[in-house]
């Protein structure tokens, strides 16, 4: 390949994309998101666990585990029952 040709970058890029293991990358990403969702559920932050796992992969798990659990929202006391 002639590096001075106008479409050399495109050819090199397409050749690199052809050798990428796309199936393995897809399944690893799915596993990262599932584990992130489980860790987020355990910590009370499911959506946050999924987002961090999508953005950072397994490093997002550390972010989810490092953050404190959310405090429960204050609820009014229950009303007295009438019998």
Coordinates of N, CA and C in Angstrom, one line a residue:
X1 N 0.8 -1.2 0.0 CA 0.0 0.0 0.0 C 0.9 1.2 0.0
X2 N 0.5 2.2 -0.8 CA 1.2 3.4 -0.9 C 0.7 4.4 0.2
X3 N 1.5 4.8 1.2 CA 1.0 5.7 2.2 C 0.7 7.1 1.7
X4 N 1.2 7.4 0.5 CA 0.9 8.7 0.0 C -0.4 8.8 -0.8
X5 N -1.1 7.7 -1.0 CA -2.3 7.7 -1.8 C -3.4 8.4 -0.9
X6 N -4.4 9.0 -1.5 CA -5.4 9.8 -0.8 C -6.3 8.9 0.1
X7 N -6.5 7.7 -0.3 CA -7.4 6.9 0.6 C -6.6 5.9 1.4
X8 N -5.4 6.1 1.7 CA -4.6 5.2 2.5 C -5.1 5.0 3.9
X9 N -5.5 6.2 4.5 CA -6.1 6.1 5.8 C -7.3 5.2 5.9
X10 N -8.2 5.3 4.9 CA -9.4 4.5 4.9 C -9.1 3.0 4.7
X11 N -8.1 2.7 3.9 CA -7.8 1.3 3.7 C -7.1 0.7 5.0
X12 N -6.3 1.5 5.6 CA -5.7 1.0 6.9 C -6.7 0.8 7.9
X13 N -7.6 1.8 8.1 CA -8.7 1.8 9.1 C -9.6 0.5 8.8
X14 N -10.0 0.3 7.6 CA -10.9 -0.8 7.3 C -10.2 -2.2 7.5
X15 N -8.9 -2.2 7.2 CA -8.1 -3.4 7.5 C -8.1 -3.7 9.0
X16 N -7.9 -2.7 9.8 CA -7.8 -2.8 11.3 C -9.2 -3.3 11.8
X17 N -10.2 -2.7 11.3 CA -11.6 -3.0 11.8 C -11.9 -4.5 11.4
X18 N -11.4 -5.0 10.3 CA -11.6 -6.3 9.8 C -11.0 -7.4 10.8
X19 N -10.0 -7.0 11.5 CA -9.3 -8.0 12.3 C -9.8 -7.9 13.8
X20 N -10.7 -7.0 14.1 CA -11.2 -6.8 15.5 C -12.1 -8.0 15.8
X21 N -12.0 -8.6 17.0 CA -12.8 -9.6 17.5 C -14.2 -9.1 18.0
X22 N -15.1 -8.7 17.0 CA -16.3 -8.0 17.4 C -17.2 -8.8 18.3
X23 N -17.3 -10.1 18.1 CA -18.2 -11.0 18.9 C -17.7 -11.0 20.3
X24 N -16.4 -11.2 20.5 CA -15.9 -11.2 21.9 C -16.0 -9.9 22.6
X25 N -15.8 -8.8 21.8 CA -16.0 -7.5 22.5 C -17.4 -7.3 22.9
X26 N -18.4 -7.7 22.0 CA -19.8 -7.6 22.4 C -20.1 -8.3 23.6
X27 N -19.7 -9.6 23.7 CA -20.1 -10.4 24.9 C -19.4 -10.0 26.1
X28 N -18.2 -9.5 26.1 CA -17.5 -9.0 27.2 C -18.3 -7.7 27.7
X29 N -18.7 -6.9 26.8 CA -19.5 -5.7 27.2 C -20.8 -6.1 27.9
X30 N -21.5 -7.1 27.4 CA -22.7 -7.5 28.0 C -22.4 -8.0 29.4
X31 N -21.4 -8.8 29.6 CA -21.0 -9.3 30.9 C -20.7 -8.1 31.8
X32 N -20.0 -7.1 31.4 CA -19.6 -6.0 32.2 C -20.9 -5.2 32.7
X33 N -21.9 -5.1 31.8 CA -23.1 -4.4 32.1 C -23.9 -5.2 33.1
X34 N -24.0 -6.5 32.9 CA -24.8 -7.3 33.8 C -24.2 -7.3 35.2
X35 N -22.9 -7.4 35.3 CA -22.3 -7.3 36.6 C -22.4 -5.9 37.2
X36 N -22.3 -4.9 36.4 CA -22.5 -3.5 36.9 C -23.9 -3.3 37.4
X37 N -24.9 -3.9 36.7 CA -26.3 -3.8 37.1 C -26.5 -4.6 38.5
X38 N -25.9 -5.7 38.6 CA -26.0 -6.5 39.9 C -25.4 -5.7 41.0
X39 N -24.2 -5.2 40.8 CA -23.5 -4.4 41.8 C -24.3 -3.2 42.2
X40 N -24.9 -2.5 41.1 CA -25.7 -1.3 41.4 C -27.0 -1.7 42.1
X41 N -27.6 -2.9 41.8 CA -28.8 -3.3 42.6 C -28.4 -3.6 44.1
X42 N -27.3 -4.2 44.3 CA -26.8 -4.5 45.6 C -26.6 -3.2 46.4
X43 N -26.1 -2.1 45.7 CA -25.8 -0.9 46.4 C -27.0 0.1 46.3
X44 N -28.1 -0.3 45.7 CA -29.3 0.6 45.6 C -29.2 1.6 44.5
X45 N -28.4 1.4 43.5 CA -28.2 2.3 42.4 C -28.1 1.5 41.1
X46 N -29.2 0.9 40.6 CA -29.1 0.0 39.4 C -28.7 0.8 38.2
X47 N -29.4 1.9 37.9 CA -29.1 2.7 36.7 C -27.7 3.2 36.7
X48 N -27.2 3.7 37.9 CA -25.9 4.2 38.0 C -24.9 3.0 37.7
X49 N -25.1 1.9 38.2 CA -24.3 0.7 38.0 C -24.2 0.4 36.5
X50 N -25.3 0.4 35.8 CA -25.3 0.2 34.4 C -24.6 1.2 33.6
X51 N -24.8 2.5 33.9 CA -24.1 3.6 33.2 C -22.6 3.5 33.4
X52 N -22.2 3.3 34.6 CA -20.7 3.3 34.9 C -20.1 2.1 34.2
X53 N -20.8 0.9 34.1 CA -20.3 -0.3 33.5 C -20.2 0.0 32.0
X54 N -21.2 0.7 31.4 CA -21.1 1.0 29.9 C -20.0 1.9 29.6
X55 N -19.8 2.9 30.5 CA -18.8 3.9 30.2 C -17.4 3.4 30.5
X56 N -17.2 2.8 31.6 CA -15.8 2.4 32.0 C -15.5 0.9 32.1
X57 N -16.5 0.1 31.8 CA -16.3 -1.3 31.9 C -16.1 -1.8 33.3
X58 N -15.2 -2.7 33.6 CA -15.0 -3.2 34.9 C -14.5 -2.1 35.9
X59 N -13.9 -1.0 35.4 CA -13.5 0.1 36.3 C -14.7 0.8 36.8
X60 N -15.8 0.7 36.1 CA -17.1 1.3 36.6 C -17.6 0.6 37.9
X61 N -17.2 -0.7 38.0 CA -17.6 -1.4 39.2 C -17.0 -0.8 40.4
X62 N -15.7 -0.4 40.3 CA -15.1 0.3 41.4 C -15.8 1.6 41.8
X63 N -16.2 2.3 40.8 CA -16.9 3.5 41.1 C -18.2 3.3 41.9
X64 N -18.9 2.3 41.4 CA -20.2 1.9 42.1 C -20.0 1.4 43.5
X65 N -19.0 0.6 43.7 CA -18.7 0.1 45.0 C -18.1 1.1 45.9
X66 N -17.4 2.1 45.4 CA -16.8 3.1 46.2 C -17.8 4.2 46.7
X67 N -18.9 4.4 46.1 CA -19.8 5.4 46.5 C -20.7 4.9 47.6
X68 N -21.1 5.7 48.6 CA -21.9 5.3 49.7 C -23.3 4.9 49.2
X69 N -23.9 4.1 50.0 CA -25.3 3.8 49.7 C -26.2 5.0 49.9
X70 N -27.2 5.1 49.0 CA -28.1 6.3 49.2 C -28.9 6.2 50.5
X71 N -29.1 7.3 51.1 CA -29.9 7.3 52.4 C -31.4 7.2 52.0
X72 N -32.2 6.4 52.7 CA -33.6 6.2 52.4 C -34.3 7.6 52.6
X73 N -35.3 7.8 51.7 CA -36.1 9.0 51.8 C -36.9 9.0 53.1
X74 N -37.0 10.1 53.7 CA -37.8 10.2 54.9 C -39.3 10.0 54.6
X75 N -39.9 9.2 55.3 CA -41.4 8.9 55.1 C -42.1 9.4 56.3
X76 N -43.3 9.8 56.2 CA -44.1 10.2 57.3 C -44.5 8.9 58.1
X77 N -44.8 9.1 59.4 CA -45.2 7.9 60.1 C -46.5 7.4 59.6
X78 N -46.8 6.1 59.8 CA -48.0 5.5 59.3 C -49.2 6.1 60.0
X79 N -50.3 6.2 59.3 CA -51.6 6.6 60.0 C -52.1 5.6 60.9
X80 N -52.8 6.0 62.0 CA -53.4 5.0 62.9 C -54.5 4.3 62.2
X81 N -54.6 3.0 62.5 CA -55.7 2.2 61.9 C -57.0 2.4 62.7
X82 N -58.1 2.4 62.0 CA -59.4 2.4 62.7 C -60.0 1.0 62.6
X83 N -60.5 0.7 63.7 CA -61.2 -0.7 63.7 C -62.6 -0.6 64.0

